[in-house]
JSON list of C-alpha atoms in Angstrom, two decimals:
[
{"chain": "Z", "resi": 16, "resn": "UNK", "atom": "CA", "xyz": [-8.23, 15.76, -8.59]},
{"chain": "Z", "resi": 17, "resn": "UNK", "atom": "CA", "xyz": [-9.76, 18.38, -11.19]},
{"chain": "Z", "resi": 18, "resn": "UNK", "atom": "CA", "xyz": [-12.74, 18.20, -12.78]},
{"chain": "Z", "resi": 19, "resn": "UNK", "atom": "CA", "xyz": [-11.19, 16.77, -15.90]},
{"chain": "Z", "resi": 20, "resn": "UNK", "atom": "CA", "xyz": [-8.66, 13.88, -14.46]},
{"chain": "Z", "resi": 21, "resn": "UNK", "atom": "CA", "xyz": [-12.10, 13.12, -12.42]},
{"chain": "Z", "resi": 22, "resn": "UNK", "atom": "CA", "xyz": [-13.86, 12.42, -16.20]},
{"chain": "Z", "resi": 23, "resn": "UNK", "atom": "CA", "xyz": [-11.20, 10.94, -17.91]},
{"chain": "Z", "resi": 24, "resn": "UNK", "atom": "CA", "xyz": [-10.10, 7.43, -16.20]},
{"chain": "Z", "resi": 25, "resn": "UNK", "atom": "CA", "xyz": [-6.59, 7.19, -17.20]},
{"chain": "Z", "resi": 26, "resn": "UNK", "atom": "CA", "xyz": [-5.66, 10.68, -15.62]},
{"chain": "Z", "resi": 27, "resn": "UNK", "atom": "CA", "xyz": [-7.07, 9.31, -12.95]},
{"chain": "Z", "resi": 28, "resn": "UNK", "atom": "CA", "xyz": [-4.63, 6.45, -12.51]},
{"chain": "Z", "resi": 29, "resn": "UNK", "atom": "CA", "xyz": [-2.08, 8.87, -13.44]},
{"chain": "Z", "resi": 30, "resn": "UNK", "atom": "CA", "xyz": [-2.93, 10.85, -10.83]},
{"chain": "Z", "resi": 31, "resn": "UNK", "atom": "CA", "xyz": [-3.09, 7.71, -8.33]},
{"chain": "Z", "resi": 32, "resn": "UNK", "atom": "CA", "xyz": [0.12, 6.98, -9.27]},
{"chain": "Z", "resi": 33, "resn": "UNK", "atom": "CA", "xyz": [2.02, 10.16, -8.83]},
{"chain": "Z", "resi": 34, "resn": "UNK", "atom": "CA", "xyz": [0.55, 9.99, -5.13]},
{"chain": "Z", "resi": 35, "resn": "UNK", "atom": "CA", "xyz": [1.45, 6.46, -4.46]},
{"chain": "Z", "resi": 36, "resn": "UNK", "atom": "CA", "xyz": [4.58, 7.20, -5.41]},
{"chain": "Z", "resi": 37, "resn": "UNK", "atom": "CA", "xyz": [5.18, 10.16, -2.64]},
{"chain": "Z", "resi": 38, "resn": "UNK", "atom": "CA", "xyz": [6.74, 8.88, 0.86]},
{"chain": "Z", "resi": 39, "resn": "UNK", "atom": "CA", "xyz": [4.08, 7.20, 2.68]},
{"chain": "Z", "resi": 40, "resn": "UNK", "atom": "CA", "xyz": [4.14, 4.08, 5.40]},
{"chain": "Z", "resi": 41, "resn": "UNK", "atom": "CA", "xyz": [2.77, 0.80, 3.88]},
{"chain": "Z", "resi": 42, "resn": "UNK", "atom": "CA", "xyz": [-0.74, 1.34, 6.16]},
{"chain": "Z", "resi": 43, "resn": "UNK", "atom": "CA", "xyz": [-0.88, 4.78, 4.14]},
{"chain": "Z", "resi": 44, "resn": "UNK", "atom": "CA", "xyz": [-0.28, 3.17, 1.14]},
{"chain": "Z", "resi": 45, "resn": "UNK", "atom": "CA", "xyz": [-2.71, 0.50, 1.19]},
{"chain": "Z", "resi": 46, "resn": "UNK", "atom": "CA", "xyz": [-5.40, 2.90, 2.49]},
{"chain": "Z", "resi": 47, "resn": "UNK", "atom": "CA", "xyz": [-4.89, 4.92, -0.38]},
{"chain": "Z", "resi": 48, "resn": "UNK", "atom": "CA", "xyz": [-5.13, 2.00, -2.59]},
{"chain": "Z", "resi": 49, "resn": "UNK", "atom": "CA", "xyz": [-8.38, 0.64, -1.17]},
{"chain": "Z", "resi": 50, "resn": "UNK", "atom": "CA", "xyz": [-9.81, 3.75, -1.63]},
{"chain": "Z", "resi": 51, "resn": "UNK", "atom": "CA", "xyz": [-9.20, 4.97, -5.15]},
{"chain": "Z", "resi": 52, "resn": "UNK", "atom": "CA", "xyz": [-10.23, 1.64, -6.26]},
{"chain": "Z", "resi": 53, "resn": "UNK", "atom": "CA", "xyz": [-13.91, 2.29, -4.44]},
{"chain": "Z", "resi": 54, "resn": "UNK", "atom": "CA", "xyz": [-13.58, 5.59, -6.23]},
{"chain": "Z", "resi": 55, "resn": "UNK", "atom": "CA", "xyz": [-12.75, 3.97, -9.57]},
{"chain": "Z", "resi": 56, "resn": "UNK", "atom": "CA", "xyz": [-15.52, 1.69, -9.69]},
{"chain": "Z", "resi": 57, "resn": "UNK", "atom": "CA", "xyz": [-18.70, 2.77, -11.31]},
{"chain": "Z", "resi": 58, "resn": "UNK", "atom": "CA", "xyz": [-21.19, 0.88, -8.13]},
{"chain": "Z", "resi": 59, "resn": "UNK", "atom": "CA", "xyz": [-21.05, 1.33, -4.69]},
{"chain": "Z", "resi": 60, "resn": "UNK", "atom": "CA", "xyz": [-18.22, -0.62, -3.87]},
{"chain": "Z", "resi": 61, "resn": "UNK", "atom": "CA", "xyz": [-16.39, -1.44, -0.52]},
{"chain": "Z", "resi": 62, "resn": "UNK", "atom": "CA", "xyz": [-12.86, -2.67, -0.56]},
{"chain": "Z", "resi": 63, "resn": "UNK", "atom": "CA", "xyz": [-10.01, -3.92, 1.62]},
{"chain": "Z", "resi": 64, "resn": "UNK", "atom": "CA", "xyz": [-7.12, -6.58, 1.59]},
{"chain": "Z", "resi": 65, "resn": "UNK", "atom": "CA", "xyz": [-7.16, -9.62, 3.60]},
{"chain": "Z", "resi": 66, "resn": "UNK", "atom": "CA", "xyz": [-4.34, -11.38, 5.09]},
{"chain": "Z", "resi": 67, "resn": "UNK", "atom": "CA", "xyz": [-3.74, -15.06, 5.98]},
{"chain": "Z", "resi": 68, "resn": "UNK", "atom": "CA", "xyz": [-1.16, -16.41, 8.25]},
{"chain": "Z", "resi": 69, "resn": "UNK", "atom": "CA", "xyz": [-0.22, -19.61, 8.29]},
{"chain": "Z", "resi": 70, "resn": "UNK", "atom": "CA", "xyz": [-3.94, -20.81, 7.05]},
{"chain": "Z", "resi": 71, "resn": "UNK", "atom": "CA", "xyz": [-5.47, -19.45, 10.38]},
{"chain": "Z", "resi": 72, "resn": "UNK", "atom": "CA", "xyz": [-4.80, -16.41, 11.33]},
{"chain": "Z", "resi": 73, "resn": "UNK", "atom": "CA", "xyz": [-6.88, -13.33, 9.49]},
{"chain": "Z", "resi": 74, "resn": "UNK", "atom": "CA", "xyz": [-6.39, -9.79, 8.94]},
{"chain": "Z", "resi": 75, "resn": "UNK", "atom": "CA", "xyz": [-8.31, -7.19, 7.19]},
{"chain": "Z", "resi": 76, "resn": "UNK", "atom": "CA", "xyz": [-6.20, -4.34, 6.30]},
{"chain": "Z", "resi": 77, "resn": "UNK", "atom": "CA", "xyz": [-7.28, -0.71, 5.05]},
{"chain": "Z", "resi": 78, "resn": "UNK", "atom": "CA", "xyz": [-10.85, -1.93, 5.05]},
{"chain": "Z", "resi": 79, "resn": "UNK", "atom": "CA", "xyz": [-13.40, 1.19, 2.89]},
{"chain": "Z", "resi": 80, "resn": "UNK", "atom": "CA", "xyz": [-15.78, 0.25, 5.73]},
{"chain": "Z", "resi": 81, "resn": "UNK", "atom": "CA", "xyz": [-16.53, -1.68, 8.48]},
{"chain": "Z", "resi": 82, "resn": "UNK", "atom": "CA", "xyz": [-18.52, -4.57, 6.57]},
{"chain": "Z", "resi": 83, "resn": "UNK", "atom": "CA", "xyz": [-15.08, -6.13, 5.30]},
{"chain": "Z", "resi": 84, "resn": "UNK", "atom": "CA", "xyz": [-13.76, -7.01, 8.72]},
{"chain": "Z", "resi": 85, "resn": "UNK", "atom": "CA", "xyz": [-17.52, -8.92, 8.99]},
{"chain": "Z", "resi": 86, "resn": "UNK", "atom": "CA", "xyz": [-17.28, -10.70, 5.87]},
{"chain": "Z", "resi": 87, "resn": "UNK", "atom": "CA", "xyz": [-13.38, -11.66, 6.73]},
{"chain": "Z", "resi": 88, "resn": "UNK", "atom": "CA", "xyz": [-14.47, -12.94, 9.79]},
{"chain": "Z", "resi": 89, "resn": "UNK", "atom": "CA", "xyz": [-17.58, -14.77, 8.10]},
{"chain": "Z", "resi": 90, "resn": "UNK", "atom": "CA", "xyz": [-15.01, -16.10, 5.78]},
{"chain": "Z", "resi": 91, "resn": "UNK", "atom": "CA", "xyz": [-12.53, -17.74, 8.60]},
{"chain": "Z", "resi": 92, "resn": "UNK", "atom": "CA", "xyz": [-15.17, -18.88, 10.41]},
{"chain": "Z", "resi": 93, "resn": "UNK", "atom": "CA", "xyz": [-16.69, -20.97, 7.29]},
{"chain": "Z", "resi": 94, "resn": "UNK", "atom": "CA", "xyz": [-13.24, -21.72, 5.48]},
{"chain": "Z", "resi": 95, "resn": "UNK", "atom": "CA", "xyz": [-14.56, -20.14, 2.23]},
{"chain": "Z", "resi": 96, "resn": "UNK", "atom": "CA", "xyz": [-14.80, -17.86, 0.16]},
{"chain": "Z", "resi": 97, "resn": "UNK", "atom": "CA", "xyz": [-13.34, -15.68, -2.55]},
{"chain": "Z", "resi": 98, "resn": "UNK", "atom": "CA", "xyz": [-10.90, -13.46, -0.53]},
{"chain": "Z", "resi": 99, "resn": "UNK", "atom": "CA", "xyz": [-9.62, -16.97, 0.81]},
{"chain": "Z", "resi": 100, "resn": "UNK", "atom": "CA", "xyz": [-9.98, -18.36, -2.64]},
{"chain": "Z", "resi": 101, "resn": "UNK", "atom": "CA", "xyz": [-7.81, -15.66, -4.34]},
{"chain": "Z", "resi": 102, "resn": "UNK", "atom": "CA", "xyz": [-5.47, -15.66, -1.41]},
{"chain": "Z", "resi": 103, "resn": "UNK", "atom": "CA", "xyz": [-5.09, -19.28, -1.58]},
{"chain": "Z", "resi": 104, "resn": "UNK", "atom": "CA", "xyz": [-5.37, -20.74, -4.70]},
{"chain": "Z", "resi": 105, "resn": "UNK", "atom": "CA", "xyz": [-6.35, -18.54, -7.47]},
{"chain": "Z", "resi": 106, "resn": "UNK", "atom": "CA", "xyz": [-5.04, -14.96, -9.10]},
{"chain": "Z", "resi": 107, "resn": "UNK", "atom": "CA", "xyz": [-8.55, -13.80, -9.80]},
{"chain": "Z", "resi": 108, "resn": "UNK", "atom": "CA", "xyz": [-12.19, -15.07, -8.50]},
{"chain": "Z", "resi": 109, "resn": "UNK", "atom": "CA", "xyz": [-15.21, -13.45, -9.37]},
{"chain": "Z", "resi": 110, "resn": "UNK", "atom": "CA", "xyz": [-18.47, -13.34, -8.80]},
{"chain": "Z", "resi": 111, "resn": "UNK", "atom": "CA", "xyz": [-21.63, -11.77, -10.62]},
{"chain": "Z", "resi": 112, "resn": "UNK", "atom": "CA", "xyz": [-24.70, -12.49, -8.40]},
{"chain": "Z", "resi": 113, "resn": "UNK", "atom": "CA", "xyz": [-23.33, -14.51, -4.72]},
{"chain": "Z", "resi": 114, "resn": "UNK", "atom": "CA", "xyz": [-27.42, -14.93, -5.28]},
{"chain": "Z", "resi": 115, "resn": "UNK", "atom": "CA", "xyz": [-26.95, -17.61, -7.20]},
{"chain": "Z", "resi": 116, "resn": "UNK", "atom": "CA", "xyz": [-23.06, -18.89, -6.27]},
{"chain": "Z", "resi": 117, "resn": "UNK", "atom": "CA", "xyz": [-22.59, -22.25, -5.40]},
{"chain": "Z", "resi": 118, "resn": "UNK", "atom": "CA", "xyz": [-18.66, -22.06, -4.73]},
{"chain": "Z", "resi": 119, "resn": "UNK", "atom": "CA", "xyz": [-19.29, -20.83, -0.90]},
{"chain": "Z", "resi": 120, "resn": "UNK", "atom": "CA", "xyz": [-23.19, -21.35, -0.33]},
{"chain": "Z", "resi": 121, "resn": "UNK", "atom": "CA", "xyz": [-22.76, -20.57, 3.31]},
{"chain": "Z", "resi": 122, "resn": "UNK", "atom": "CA", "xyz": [-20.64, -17.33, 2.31]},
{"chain": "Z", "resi": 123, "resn": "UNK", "atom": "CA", "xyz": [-22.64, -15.98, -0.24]},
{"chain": "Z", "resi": 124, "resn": "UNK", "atom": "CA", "xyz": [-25.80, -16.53, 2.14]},
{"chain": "Z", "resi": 125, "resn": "UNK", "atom": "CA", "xyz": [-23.93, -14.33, 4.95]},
{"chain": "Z", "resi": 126, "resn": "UNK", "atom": "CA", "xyz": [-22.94, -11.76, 1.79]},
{"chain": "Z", "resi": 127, "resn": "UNK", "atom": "CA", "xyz": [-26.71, -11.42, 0.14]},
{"chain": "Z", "resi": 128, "resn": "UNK", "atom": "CA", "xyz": [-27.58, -10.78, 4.00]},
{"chain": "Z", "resi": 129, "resn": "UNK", "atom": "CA", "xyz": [-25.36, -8.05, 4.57]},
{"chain": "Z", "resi": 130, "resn": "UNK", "atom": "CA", "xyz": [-26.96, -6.83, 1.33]},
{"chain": "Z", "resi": 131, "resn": "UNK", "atom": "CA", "xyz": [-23.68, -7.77, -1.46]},
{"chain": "Z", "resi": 132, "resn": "UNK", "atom": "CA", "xyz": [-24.52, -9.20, -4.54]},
{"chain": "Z", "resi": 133, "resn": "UNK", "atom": "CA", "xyz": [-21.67, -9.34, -5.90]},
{"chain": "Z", "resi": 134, "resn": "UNK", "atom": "CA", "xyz": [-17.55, -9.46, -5.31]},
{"chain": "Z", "resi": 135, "resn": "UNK", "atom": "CA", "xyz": [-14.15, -9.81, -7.40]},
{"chain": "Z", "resi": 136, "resn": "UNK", "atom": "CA", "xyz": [-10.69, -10.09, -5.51]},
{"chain": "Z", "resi": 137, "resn": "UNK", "atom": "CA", "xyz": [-6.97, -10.62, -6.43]},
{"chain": "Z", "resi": 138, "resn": "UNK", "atom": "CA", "xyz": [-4.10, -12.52, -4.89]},
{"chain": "Z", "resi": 139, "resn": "UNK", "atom": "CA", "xyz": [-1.77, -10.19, -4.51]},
{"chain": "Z", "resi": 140, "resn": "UNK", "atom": "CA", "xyz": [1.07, -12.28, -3.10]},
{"chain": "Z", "resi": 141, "resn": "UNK", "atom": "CA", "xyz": [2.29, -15.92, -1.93]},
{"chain": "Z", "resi": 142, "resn": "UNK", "atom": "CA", "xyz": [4.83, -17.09, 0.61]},
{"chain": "Z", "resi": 143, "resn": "UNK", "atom": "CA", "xyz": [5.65, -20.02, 3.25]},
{"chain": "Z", "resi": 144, "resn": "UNK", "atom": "CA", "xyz": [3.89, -18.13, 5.86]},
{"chain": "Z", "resi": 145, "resn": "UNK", "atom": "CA", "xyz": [1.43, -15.31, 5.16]},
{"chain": "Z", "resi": 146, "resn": "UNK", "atom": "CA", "xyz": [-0.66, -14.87, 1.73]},
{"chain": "Z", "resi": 147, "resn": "UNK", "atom": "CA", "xyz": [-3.00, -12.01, 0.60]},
{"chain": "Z", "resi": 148, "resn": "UNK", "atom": "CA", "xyz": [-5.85, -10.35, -1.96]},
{"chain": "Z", "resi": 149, "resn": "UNK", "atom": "CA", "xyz": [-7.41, -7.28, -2.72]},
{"chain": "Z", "resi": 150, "resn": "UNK", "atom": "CA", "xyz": [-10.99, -7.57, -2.03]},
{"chain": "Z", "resi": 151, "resn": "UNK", "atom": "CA", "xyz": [-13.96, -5.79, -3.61]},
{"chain": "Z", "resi": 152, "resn": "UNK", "atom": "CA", "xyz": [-17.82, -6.13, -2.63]},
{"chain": "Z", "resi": 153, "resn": "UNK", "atom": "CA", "xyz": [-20.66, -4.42, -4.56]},
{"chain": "Z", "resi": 154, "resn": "UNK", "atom": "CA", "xyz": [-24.12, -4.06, -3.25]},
{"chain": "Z", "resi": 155, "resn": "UNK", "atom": "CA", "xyz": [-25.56, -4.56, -6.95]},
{"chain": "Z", "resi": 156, "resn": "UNK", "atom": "CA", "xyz": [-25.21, -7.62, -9.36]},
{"chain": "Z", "resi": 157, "resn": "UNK", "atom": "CA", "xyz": [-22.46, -7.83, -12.11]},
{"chain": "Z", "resi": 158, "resn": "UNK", "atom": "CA", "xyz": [-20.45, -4.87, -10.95]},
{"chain": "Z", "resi": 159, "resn": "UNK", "atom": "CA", "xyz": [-17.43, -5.90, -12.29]},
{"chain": "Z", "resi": 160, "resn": "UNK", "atom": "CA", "xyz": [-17.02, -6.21, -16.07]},
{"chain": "Z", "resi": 161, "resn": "UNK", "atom": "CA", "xyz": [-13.92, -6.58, -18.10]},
{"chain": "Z", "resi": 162, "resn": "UNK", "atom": "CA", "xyz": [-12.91, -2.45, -17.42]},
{"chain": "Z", "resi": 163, "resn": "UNK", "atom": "CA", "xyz": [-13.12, -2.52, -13.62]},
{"chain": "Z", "resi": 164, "resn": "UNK", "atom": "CA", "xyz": [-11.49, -5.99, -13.60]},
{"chain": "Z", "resi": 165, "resn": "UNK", "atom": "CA", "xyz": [-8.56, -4.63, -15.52]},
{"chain": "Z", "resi": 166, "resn": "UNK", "atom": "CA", "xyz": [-8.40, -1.42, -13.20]},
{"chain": "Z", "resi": 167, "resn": "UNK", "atom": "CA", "xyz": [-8.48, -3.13, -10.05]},
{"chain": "Z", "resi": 168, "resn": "UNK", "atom": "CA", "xyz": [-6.00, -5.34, -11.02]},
{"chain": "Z", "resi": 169, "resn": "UNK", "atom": "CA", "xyz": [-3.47, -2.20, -11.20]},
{"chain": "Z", "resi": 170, "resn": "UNK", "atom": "CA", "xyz": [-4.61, -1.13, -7.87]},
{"chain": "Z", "resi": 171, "resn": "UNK", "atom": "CA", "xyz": [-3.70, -4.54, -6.89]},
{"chain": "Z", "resi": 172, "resn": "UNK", "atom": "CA", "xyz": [-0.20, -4.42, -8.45]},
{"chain": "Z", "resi": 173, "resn": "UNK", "atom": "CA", "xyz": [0.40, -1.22, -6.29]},
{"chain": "Z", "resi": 174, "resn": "UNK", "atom": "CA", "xyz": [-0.52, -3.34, -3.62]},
{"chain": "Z", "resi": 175, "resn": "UNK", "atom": "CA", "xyz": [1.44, -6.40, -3.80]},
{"chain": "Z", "resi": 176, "resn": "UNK", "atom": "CA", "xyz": [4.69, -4.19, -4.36]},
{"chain": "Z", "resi": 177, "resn": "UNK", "atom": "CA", "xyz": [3.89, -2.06, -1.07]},
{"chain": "Z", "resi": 178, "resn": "UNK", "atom": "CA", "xyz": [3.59, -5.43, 1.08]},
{"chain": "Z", "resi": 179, "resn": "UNK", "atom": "CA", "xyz": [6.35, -7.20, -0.62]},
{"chain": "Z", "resi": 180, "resn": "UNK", "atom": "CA", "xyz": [8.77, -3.97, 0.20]},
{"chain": "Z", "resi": 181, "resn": "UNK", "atom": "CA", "xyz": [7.23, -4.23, 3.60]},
{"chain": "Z", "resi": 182, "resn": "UNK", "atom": "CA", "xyz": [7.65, -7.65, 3.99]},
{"chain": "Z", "resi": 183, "resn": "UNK", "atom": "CA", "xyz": [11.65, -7.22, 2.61]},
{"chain": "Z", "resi": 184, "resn": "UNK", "atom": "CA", "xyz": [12.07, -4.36, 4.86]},
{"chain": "Z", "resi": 185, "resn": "UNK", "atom": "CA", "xyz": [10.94, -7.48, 7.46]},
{"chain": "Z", "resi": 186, "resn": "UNK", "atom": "CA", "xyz": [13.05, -9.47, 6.58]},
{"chain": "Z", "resi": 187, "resn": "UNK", "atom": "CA", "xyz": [16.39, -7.60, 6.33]},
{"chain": "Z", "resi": 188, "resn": "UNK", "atom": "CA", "xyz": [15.50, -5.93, 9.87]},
{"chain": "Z", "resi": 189, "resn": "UNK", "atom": "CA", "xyz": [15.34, -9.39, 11.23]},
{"chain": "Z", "resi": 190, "resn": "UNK", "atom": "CA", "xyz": [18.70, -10.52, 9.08]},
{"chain": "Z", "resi": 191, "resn": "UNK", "atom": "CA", "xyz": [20.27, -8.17, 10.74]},
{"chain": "Z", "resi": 192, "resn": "UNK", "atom": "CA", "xyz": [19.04, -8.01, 14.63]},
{"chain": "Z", "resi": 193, "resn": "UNK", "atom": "CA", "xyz": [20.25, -12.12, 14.19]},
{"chain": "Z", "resi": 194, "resn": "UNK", "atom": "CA", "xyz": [23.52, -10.94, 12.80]},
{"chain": "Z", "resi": 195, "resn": "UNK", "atom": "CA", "xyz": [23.73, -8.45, 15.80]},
{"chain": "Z", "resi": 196, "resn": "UNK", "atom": "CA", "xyz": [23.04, -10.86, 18.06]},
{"chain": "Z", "resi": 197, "resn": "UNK", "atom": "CA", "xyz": [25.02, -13.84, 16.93]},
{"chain": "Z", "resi": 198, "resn": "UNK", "atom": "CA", "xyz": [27.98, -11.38, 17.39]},
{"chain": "Z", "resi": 199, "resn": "UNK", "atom": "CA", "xyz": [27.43, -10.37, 20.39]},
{"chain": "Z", "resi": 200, "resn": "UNK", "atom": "CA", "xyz": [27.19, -13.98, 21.60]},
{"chain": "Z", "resi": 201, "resn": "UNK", "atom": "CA", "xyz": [30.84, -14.96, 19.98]},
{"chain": "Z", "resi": 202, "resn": "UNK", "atom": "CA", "xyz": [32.38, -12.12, 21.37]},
{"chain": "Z", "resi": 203, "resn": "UNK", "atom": "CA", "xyz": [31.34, -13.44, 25.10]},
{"chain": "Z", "resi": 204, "resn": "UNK", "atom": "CA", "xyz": [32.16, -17.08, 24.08]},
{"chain": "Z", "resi": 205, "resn": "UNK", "atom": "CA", "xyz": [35.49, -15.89, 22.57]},
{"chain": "Z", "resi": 206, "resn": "UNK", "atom": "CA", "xyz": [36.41, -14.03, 25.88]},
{"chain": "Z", "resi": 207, "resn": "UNK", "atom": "CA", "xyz": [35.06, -16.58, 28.40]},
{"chain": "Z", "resi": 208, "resn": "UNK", "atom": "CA", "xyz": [36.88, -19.27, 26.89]},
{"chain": "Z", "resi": 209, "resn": "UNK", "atom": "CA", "xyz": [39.72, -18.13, 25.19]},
{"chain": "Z", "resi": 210, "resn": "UNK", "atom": "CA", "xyz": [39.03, -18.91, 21.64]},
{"chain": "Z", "resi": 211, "resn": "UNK", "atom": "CA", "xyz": [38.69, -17.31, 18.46]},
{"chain": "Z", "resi": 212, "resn": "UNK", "atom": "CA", "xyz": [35.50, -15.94, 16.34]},
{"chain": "Z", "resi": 213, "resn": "UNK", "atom": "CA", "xyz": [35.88, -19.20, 13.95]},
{"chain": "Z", "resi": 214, "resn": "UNK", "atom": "CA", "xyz": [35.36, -21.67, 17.14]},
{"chain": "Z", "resi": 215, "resn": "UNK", "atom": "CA", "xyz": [33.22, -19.79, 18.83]},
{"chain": "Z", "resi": 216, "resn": "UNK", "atom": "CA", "xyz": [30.84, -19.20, 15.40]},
{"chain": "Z", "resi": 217, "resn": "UNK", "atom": "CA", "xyz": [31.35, -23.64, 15.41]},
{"chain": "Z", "resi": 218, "resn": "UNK", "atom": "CA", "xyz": [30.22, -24.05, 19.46]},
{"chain": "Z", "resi": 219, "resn": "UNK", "atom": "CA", "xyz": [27.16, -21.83, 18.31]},
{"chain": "Z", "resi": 220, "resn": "UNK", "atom": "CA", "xyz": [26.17, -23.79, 15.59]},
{"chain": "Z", "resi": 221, "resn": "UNK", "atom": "CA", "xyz": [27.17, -27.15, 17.70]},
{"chain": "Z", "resi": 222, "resn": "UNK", "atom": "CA", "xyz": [25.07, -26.19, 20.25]},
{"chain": "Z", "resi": 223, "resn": "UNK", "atom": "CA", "xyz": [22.11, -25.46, 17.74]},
{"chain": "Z", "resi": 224, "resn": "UNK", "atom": "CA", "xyz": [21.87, -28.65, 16.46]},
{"chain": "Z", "resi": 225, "resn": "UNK", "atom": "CA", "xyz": [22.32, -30.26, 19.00]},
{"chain": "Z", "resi": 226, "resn": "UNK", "atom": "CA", "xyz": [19.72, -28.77, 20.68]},
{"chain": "Z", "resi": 227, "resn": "UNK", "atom": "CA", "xyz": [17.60, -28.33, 17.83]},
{"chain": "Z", "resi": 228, "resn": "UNK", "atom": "CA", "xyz": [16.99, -24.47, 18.60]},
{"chain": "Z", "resi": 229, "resn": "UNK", "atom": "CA", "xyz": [17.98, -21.75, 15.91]},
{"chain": "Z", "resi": 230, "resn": "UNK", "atom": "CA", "xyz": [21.13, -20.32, 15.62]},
{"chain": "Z", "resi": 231, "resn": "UNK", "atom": "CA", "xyz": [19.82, -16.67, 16.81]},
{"chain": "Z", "resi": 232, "resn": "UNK", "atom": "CA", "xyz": [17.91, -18.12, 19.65]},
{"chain": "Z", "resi": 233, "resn": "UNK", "atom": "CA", "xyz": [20.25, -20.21, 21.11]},
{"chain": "Z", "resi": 234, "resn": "UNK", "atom": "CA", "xyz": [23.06, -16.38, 20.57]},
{"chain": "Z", "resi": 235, "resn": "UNK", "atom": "CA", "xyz": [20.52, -14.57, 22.59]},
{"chain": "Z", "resi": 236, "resn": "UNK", "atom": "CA", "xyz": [20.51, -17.78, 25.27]},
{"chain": "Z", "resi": 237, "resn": "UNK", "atom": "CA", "xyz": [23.74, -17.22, 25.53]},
{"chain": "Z", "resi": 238, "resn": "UNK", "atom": "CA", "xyz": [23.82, -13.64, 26.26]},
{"chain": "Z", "resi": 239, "resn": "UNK", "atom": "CA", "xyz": [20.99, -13.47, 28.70]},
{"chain": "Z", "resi": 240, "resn": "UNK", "atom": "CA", "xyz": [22.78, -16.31, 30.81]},
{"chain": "Z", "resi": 241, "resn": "UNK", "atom": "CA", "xyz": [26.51, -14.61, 30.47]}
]
């Protein structure tokens, strides 16, 4: 960036957005997210997005330094805090001095220790499975006031809408491996015992329920066994 997108914030974003836009992977993406938003914020700031699978299972993505992956981990270990908060339950949680914060006493010890004093993160998506936030941690109190808030929550947008893509991207992949496979498994049903796609397609699902196995898995039984 030039001197004068550097002064004026808006360019800035501009600028942010023009690159996010260019053909990138999702880790790419997010690293470039987490980033600009540490270089957005007026404090010393460290970011990175948490994810949680199934309640249990953590992930700290595109972490701005290595103290994210200790506070995720201080986080699962304790059950709280506000990256599991916003992940959770809430769009937005924020906190001015974890000095005084009595949501996650045992957190906020573990965060004053590491030397944070204060933190604000976003939910940045929802689903069955897997949720996750945007996460940033300031090493002075009251970092975040109503202009960073509202400029990390853009960062955050750009966020969500790189892992939902991801996650469709998923999902279709997987739609249509199953699809493949399902196939595949007629066409050997249809030839060993002389019947058509319809029957075959109805012993598949027979089997399936009767076995209480998914359709797909109980296709790709079929073709490793011949």
């Amino acid at each position: 960036m030039n001197t004068s997108d550097t002064a004026d914030p808006s360019r800035r974003m501009a600028a942010l957005a023009r690159t996010l836009s260019a053909p990138r992977t999702v880790d790419e993406r997010l690293r470039a997210i987490t980033a600009s938003v540490v270089d957005l914020m007026p404090a010393e700031t460290c970011a990175g997005i948490l994810l949680v699978s199934k309640g249990t299972a953590f992930e700290t993505v595109a972490p701005t330094s290595p103290l994210l992956r200790k506070l995720d981990s201080v986080q699962k270990e304790l059950g709280q805090g506000p990256c599991v908060a916003a992940a959770i339950k809430n769009l937005v949680v924020r906190s001015d001095d974890l000095r005084t914060e009595t949501r996650w006493p045992q957190f906020a010890a573990a965060a004053v220790d590491s030397g944070i004093l204060s933190s604000i993160s976003f939910q940045l998506f929802t689903a069955r499975e897997k949720m996750g936030a945007l996460n940033l941690f300031a090493f002075e109190p009251n970092a975040f006031g109503p202009e960073e808030e509202a400029t990390a929550e853009v960062l955050a947008a750009h966020a969500a809408l790189a892992l939902t893509a991801a996650r469709t991207e998923e999902q279709l992949r997987s739609a249509i491996s199953s699809r493949d496979i399902i196939g595949q498994a007629k066409g050997m049903l249809m030839e060993r015992f002389g019947i058509n796609a319809i029957e075959a397609f109805e012993l598949l699902t027979k089997l399936s329920q009767e076995t209480n196995v998914r359709l797909n898995a109980v296709a790709q039984q079929v073709i490793e066994r011949r």
